[in-house]
GROMACS .gro file of C-alpha atoms in nm:
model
  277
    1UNK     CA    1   0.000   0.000   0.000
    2UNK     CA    2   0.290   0.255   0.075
    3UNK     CA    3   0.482   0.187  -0.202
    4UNK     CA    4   0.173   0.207  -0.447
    5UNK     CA    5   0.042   0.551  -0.309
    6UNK     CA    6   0.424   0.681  -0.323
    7UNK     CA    7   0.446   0.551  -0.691
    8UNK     CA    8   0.092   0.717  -0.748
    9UNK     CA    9   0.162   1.091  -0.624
   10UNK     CA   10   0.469   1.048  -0.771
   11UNK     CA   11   0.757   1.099  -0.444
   12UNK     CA   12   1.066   0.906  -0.449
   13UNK     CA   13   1.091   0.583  -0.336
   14UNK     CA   14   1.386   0.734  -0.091
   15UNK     CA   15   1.120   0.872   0.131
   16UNK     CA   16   0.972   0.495   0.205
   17UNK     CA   17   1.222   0.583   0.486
   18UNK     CA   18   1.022   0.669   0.815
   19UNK     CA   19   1.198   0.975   0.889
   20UNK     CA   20   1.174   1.086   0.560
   21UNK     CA   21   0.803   0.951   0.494
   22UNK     CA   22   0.624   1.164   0.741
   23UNK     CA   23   0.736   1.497   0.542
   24UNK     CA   24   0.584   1.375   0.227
   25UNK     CA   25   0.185   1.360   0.132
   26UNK     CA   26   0.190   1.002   0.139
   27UNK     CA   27   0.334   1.028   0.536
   28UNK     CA   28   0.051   1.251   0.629
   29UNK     CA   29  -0.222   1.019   0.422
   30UNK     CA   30  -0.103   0.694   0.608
   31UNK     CA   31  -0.101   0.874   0.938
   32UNK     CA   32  -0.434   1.053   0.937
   33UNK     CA   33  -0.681   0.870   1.194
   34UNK     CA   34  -0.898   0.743   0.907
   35UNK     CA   35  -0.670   0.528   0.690
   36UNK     CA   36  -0.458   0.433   1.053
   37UNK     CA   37  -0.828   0.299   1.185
   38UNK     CA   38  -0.878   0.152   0.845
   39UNK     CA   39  -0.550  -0.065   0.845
   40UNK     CA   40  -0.551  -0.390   1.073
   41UNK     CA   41  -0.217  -0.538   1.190
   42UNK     CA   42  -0.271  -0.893   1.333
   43UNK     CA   43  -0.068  -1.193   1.449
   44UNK     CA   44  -0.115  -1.547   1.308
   45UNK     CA   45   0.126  -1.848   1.398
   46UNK     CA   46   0.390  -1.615   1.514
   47UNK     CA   47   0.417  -1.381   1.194
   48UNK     CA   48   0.246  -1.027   1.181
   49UNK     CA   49  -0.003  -0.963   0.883
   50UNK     CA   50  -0.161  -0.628   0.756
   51UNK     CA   51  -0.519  -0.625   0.666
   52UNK     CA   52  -0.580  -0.322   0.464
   53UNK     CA   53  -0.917  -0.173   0.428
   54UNK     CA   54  -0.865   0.162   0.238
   55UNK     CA   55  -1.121   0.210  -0.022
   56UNK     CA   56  -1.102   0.419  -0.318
   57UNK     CA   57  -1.320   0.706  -0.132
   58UNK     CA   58  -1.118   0.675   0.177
   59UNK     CA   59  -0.854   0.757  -0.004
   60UNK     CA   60  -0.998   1.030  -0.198
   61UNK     CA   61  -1.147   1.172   0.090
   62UNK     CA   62  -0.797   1.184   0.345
   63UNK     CA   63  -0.617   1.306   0.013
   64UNK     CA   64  -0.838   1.600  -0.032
   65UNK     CA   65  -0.836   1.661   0.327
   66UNK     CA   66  -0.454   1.648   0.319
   67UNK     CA   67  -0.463   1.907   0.049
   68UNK     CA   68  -0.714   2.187   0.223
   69UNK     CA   69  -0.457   2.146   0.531
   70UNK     CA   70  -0.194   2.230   0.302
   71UNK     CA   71  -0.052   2.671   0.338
   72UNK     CA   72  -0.240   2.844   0.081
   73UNK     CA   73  -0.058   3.026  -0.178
   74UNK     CA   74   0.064   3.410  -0.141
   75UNK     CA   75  -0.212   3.519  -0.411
   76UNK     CA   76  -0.439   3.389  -0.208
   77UNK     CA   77  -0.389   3.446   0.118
   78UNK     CA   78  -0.452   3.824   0.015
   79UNK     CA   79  -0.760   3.758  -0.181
   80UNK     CA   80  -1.126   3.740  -0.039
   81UNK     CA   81  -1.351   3.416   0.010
   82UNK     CA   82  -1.340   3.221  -0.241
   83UNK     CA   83  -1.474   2.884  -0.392
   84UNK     CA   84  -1.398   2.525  -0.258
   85UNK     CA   85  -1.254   2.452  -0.602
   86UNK     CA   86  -1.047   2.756  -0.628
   87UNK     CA   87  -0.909   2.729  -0.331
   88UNK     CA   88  -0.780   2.370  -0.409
   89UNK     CA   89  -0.656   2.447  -0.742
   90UNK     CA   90  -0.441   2.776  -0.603
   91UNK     CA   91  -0.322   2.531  -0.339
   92UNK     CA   92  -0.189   2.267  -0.582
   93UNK     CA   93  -0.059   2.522  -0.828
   94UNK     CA   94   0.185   2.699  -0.616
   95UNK     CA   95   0.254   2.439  -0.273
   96UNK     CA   96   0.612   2.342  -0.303
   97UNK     CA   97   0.524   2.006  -0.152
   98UNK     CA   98   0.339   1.823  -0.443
   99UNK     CA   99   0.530   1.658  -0.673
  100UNK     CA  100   0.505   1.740  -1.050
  101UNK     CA  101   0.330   1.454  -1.127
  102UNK     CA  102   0.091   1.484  -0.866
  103UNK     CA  103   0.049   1.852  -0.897
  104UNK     CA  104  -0.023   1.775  -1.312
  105UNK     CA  105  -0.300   1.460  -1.262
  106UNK     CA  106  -0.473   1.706  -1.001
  107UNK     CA  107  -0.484   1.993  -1.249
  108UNK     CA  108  -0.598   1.799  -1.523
  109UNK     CA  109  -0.870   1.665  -1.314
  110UNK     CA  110  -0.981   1.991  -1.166
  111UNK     CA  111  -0.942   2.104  -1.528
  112UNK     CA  112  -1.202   1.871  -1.673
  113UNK     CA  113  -1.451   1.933  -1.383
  114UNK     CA  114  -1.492   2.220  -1.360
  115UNK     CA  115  -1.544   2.231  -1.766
  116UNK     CA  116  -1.836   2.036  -1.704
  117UNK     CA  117  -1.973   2.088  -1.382
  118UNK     CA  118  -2.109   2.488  -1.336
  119UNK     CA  119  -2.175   2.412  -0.911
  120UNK     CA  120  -1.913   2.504  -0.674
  121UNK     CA  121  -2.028   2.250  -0.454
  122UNK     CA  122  -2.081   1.945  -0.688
  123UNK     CA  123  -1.733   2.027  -0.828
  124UNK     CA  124  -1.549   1.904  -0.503
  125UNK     CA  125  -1.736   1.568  -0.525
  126UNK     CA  126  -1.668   1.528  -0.837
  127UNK     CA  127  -1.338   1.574  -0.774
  128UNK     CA  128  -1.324   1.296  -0.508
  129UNK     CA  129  -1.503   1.073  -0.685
  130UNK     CA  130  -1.251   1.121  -1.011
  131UNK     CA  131  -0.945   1.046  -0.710
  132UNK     CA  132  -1.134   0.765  -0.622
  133UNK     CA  133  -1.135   0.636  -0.960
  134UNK     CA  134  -0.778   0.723  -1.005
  135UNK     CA  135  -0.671   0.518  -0.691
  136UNK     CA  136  -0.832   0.217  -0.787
  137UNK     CA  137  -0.700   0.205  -1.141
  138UNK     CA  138  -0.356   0.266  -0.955
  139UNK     CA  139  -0.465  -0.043  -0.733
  140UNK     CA  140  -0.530  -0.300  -1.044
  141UNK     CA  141  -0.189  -0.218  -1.176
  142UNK     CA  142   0.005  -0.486  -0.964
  143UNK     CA  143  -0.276  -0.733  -0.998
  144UNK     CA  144  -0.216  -0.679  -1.406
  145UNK     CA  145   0.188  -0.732  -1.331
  146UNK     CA  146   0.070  -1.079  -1.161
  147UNK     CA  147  -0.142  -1.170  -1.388
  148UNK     CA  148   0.157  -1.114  -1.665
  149UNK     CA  149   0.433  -1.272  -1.512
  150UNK     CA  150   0.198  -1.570  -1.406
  151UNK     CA  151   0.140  -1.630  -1.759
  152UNK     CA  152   0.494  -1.603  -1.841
  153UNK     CA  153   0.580  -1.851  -1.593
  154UNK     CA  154   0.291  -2.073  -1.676
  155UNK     CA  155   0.451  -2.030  -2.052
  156UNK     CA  156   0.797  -2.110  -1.960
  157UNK     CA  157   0.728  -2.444  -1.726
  158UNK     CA  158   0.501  -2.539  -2.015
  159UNK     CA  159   0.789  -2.513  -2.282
  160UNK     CA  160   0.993  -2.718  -2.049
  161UNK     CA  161   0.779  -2.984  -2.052
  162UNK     CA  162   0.668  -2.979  -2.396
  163UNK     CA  163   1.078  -3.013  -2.487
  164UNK     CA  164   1.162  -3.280  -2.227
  165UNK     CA  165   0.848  -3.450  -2.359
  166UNK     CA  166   0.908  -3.348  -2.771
  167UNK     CA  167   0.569  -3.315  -2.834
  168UNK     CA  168   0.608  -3.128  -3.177
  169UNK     CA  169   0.234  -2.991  -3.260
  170UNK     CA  170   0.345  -2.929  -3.650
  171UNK     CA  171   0.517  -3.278  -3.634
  172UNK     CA  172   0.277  -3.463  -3.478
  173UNK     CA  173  -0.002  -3.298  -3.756
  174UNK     CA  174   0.205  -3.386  -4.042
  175UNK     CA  175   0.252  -3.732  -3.908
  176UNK     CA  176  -0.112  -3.758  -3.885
  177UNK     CA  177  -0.164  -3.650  -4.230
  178UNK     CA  178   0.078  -3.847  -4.367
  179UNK     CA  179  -0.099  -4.193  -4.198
  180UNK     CA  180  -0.400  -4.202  -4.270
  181UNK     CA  181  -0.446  -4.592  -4.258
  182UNK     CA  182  -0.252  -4.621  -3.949
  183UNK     CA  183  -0.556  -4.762  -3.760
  184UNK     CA  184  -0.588  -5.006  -4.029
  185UNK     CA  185  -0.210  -5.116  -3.997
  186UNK     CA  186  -0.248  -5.128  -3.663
  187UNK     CA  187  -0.552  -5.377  -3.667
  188UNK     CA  188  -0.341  -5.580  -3.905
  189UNK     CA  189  -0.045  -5.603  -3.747
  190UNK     CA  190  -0.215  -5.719  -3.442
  191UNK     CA  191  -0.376  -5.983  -3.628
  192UNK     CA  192  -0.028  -6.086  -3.759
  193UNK     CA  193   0.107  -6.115  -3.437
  194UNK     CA  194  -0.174  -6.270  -3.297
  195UNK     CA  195  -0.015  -6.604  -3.425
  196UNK     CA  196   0.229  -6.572  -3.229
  197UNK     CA  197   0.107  -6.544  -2.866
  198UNK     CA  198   0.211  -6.895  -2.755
  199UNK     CA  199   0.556  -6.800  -2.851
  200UNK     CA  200   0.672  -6.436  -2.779
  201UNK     CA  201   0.970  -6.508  -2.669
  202UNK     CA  202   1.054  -6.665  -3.052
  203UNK     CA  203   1.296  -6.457  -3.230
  204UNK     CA  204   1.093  -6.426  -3.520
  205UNK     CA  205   0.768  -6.297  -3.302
  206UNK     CA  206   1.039  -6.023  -3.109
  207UNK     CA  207   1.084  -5.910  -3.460
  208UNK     CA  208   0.741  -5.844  -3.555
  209UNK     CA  209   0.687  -5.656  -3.218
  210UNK     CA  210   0.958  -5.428  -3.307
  211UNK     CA  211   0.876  -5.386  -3.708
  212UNK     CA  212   0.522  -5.265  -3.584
  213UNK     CA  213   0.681  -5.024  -3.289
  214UNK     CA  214   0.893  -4.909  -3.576
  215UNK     CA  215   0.609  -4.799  -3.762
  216UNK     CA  216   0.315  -4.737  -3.527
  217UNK     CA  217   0.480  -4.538  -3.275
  218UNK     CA  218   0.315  -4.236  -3.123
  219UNK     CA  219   0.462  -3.904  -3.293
  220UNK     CA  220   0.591  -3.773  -2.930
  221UNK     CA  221   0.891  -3.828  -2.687
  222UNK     CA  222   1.273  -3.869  -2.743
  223UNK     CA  223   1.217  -4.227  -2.836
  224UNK     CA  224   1.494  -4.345  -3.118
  225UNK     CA  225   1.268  -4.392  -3.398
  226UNK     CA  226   1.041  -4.096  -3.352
  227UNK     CA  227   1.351  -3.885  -3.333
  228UNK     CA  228   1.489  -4.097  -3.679
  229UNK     CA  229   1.164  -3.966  -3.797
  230UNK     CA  230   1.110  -3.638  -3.696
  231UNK     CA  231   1.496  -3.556  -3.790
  232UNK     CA  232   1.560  -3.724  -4.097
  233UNK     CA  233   1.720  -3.427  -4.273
  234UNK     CA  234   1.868  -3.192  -4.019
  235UNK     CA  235   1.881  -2.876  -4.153
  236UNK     CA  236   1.762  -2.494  -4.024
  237UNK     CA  237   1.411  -2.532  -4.172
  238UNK     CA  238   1.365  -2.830  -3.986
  239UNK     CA  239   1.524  -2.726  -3.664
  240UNK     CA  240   1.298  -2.386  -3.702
  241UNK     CA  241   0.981  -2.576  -3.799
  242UNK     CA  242   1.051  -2.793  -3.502
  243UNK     CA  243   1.071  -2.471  -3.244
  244UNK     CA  244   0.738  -2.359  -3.403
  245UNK     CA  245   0.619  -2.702  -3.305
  246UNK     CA  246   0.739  -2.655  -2.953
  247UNK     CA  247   0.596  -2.350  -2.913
  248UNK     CA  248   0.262  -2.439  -3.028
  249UNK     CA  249   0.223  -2.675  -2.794
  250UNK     CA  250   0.337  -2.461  -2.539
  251UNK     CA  251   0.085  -2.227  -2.603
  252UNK     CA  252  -0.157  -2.501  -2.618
  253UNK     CA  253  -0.070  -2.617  -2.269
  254UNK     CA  254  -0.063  -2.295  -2.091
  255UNK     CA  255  -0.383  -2.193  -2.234
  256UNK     CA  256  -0.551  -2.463  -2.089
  257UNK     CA  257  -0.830  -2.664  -2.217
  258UNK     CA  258  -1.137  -2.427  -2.130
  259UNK     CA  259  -0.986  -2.131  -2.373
  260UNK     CA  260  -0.961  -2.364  -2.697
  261UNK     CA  261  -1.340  -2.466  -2.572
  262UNK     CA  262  -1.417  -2.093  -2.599
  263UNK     CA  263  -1.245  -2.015  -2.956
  264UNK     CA  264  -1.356  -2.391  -3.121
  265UNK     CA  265  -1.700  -2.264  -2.965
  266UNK     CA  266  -1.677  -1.892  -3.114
  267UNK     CA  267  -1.567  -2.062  -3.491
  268UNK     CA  268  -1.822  -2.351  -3.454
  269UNK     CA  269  -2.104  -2.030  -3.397
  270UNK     CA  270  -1.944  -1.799  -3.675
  271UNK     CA  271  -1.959  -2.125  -3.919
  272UNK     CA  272  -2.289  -2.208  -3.855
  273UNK     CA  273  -2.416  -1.854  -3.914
  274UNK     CA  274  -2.220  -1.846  -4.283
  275UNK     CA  275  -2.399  -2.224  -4.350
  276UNK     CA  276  -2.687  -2.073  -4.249
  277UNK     CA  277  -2.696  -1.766  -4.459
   0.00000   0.00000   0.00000
């Protein structure tokens, strides 16, 4: 939570540092009663845990409050009464202790509101509710990190496995393609050998197991005559057509099951509807 309202006002990471934390906005947000009554520190099997429960308009709310407590400006210190709004904007234009990036999302925000909005009085809200909105996107940014290196990870474990395992997706089609009796050869060959059960330890029957290994294998693994097969003629096509191969499958793996559902479900619909028209 510290880090993530530091990286979202825009203050140095430096100032994570206690005694350097309290000077900054984000010090003064963390310590206000609100967000200190809203965070719950807890001890489970002897390790501490922080339950955070800062919403979006808590936020919003203790930032803006933050900001009124702020010294106004020299301009308007000498000027009459003047609007909420105004007051805010003066404050965040000329306070030394906003950083630029802060001091430019608050501007642009104020900027759009009060474009819009005519009432003093709604503007303010408005304005809290567009911090609000502004927190929370900050919020979903890690979650969208996690999500991306999950799926890296989740790629990369499933590459390793599909290489140890040499399951070659454009391999393993053209193999297909290429048999198309084999469920006939198969039935055939087990026929064939069926002569022989009394006697499998013959020479001649050990032979006839291995012919039909030899050519009814299963287009995967490391096994000698799948890899005979699959690298016949070693050259950079083939070692390139073999990565695609890997990668495919990869892909395949770490999507899991339910998303090819979804898209063989989305092109079954879309075929249907051209058949149908």
């Amino acid at each position: 939570m510290q880090r993530t309202i530091l990286n979202l006002l825009g203050e140095s990471i430096q100032n994570d540092y206690p005694n350097c934390l309290k000077e900054t906005i984000t010090g003064r947000i963390l310590s206000s009663p609100e967000i200190v009554s809203a965070i719950r520190i807890f001890r489970l099997s002897d390790k501490w845990y922080v339950l955070c429960g800062v919403s979006p308009q808590l936020f919003a709310q203790v930032l803006l409050k933050v900001l009124q407590s702020l010294p106004p400006s020299k301009q308007l210190a000498r000027s009459a009464v003047v609007e909420p709004i105004a007051h805010l904007s003066s404050t965040i234009a000329f306070s030394p202790e906003l950083s630029p990036q802060l001091r430019v999302n608050l501007e642009r925000m104020i900027h759009q509101i009060t474009q819009k909005e005519p009432d003093p009085e709604k503007q303010v809200l408005q304005l809290q509710d567009e911090i609000a909105f502004w927190f929370s996107c900050a919020l979903q940014e890690p979650s969208k990190t996690y999500r991306l290196h999950l799926k890296m990870v989740s790629f990369g474990v499933s590459l390793a496995v599909v290489i140890a395992a040499n399951v070659d997706s454009l391999y393993i089609i053209r193999r297909i393609s290429e048999n198309t009796a084999t469920r006939a050869v198969v039935m055939e060959q087990a026929i064939n050998i069926q002569g022989c059960q009394r006697q499998l330890g013959s020479p001649q029957c050990t032979e006839r197991l291995s012919a039909l290994m030899e050519r009814t294998f299963i287009p995967v693994s490391w096994h000698p005559a799948n890899r005979r097969k699959q690298f016949a003629q070693l050259s950079r096509v083939v070692i390139l057509r073999t990565i695609g191969g890997w990668l495919l499958s990869s892909l395949a793996v770490a999507m899991g099951s339910r998303f090819w559902l979804q898209i063989f479900n989305h092109l079954g619909a879309v075929l249907g509807r051209k058949a149908k028209s």
